[in-house]
PDB file of C-alpha atoms in Angstrom:
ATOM      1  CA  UNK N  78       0.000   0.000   0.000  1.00 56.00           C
ATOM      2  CA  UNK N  79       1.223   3.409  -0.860  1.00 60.00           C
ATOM      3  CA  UNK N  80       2.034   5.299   2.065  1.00 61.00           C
ATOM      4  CA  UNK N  81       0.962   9.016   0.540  1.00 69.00           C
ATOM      5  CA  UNK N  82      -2.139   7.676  -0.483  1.00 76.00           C
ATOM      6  CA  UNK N  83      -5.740   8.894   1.153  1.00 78.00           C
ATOM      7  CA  UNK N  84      -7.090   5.009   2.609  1.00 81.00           C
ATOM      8  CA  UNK N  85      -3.401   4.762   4.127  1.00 84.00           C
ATOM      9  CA  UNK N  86      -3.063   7.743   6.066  1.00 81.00           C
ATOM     10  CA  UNK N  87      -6.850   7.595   7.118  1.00 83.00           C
ATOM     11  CA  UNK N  88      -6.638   4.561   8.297  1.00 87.00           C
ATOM     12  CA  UNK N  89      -3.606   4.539  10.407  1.00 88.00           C
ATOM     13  CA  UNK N  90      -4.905   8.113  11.849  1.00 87.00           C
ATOM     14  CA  UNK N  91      -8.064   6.052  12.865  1.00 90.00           C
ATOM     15  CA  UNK N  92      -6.572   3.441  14.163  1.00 91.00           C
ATOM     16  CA  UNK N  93      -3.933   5.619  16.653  1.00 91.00           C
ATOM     17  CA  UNK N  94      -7.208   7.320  17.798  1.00 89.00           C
ATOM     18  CA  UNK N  95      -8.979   4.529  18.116  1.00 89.00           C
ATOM     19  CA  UNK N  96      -6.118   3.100  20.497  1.00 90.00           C
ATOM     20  CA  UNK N  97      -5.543   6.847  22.331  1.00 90.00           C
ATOM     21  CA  UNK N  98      -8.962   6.900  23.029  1.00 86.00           C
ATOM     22  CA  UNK N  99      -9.597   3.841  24.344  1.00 85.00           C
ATOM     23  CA  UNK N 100      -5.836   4.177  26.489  1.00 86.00           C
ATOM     24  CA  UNK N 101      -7.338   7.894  27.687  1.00 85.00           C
ATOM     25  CA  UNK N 102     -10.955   7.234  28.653  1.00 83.00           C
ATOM     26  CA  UNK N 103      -9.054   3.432  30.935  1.00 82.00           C
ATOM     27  CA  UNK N 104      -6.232   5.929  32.296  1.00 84.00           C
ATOM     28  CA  UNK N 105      -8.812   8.253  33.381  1.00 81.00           C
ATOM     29  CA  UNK N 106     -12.152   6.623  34.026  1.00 76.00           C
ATOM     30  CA  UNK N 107     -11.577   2.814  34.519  1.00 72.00           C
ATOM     31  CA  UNK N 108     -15.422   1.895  34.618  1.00 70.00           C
ATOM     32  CA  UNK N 109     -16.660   3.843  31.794  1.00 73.00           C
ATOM     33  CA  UNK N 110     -14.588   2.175  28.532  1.00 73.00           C
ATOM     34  CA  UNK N 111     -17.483   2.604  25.842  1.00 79.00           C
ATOM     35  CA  UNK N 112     -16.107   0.413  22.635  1.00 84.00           C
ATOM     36  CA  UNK N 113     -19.081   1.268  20.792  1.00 88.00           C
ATOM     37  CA  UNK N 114     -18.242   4.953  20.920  1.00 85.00           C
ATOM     38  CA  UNK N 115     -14.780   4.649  20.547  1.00 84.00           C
ATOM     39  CA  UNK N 116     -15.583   3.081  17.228  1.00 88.00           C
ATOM     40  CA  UNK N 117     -17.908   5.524  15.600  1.00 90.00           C
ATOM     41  CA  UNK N 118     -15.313   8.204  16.664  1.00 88.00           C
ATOM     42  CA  UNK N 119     -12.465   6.511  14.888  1.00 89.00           C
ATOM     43  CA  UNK N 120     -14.806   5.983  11.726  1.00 91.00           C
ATOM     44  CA  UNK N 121     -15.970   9.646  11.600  1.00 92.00           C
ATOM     45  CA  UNK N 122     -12.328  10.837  12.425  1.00 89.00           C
ATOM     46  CA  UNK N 123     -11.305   8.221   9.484  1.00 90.00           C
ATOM     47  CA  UNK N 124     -14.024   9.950   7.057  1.00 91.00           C
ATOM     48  CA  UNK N 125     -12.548  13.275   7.713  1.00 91.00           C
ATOM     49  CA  UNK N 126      -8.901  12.350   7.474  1.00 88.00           C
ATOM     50  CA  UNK N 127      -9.440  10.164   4.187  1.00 86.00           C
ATOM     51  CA  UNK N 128     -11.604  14.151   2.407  1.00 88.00           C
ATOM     52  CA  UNK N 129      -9.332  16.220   3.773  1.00 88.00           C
ATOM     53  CA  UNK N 130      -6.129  14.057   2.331  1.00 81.00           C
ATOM     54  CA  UNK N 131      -7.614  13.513  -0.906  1.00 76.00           C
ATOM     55  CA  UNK N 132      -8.792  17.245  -1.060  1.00 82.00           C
ATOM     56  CA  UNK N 133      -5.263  18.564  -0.389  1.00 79.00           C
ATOM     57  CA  UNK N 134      -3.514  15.617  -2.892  1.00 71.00           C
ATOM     58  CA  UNK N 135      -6.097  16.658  -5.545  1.00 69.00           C
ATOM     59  CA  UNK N 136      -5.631  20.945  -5.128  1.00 69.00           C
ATOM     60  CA  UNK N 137      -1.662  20.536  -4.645  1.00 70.00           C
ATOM     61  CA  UNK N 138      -1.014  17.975  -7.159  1.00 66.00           C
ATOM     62  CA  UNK N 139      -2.075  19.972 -10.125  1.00 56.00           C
TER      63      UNK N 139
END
C-alpha cells in the first residue's frame, strides 16, 4: 500500500485514535470504557482524514 495515499493515512490516523482513546478514557475513568463509541469516533475521524487528504492531494497535485 502506498504510504501518501488517502485510505493509508486515514486509516492509520483512525486506528492511533482509536487506540488513544480507548488508552485515555481506561487511564482516566476505569469503569466507563465505551467500545461502541470509541468506534464511531475513529470511523468519523477516518471519514474526515481520508476528504481532507484527498482534497489537499487533488488541489496541490495539479
Amino acid at each position: 500500500m502506498d504510504k501518501k495515499s488517502p485510505l493509508f493515512t486515514a486509516s492509520a490516523a483512525s486506528v492511533i485514535y482509536f487506540i488513544i482513546y480507548l488508552m485515555l478514557r481506561y487511564l482516566l475513568q476505569p469503569e466507563t470504557v465505551n467500545i461502541l463509541r470509541a468506534l464511531k469516533g475513529a470511523a468519523v475521524f477516518w471519514a474526515v482524514i481520508f476528504l481532507v487528504h484527498h482534497f489537499l492531494k487533488r488541489r496541490y497535485s495539479d
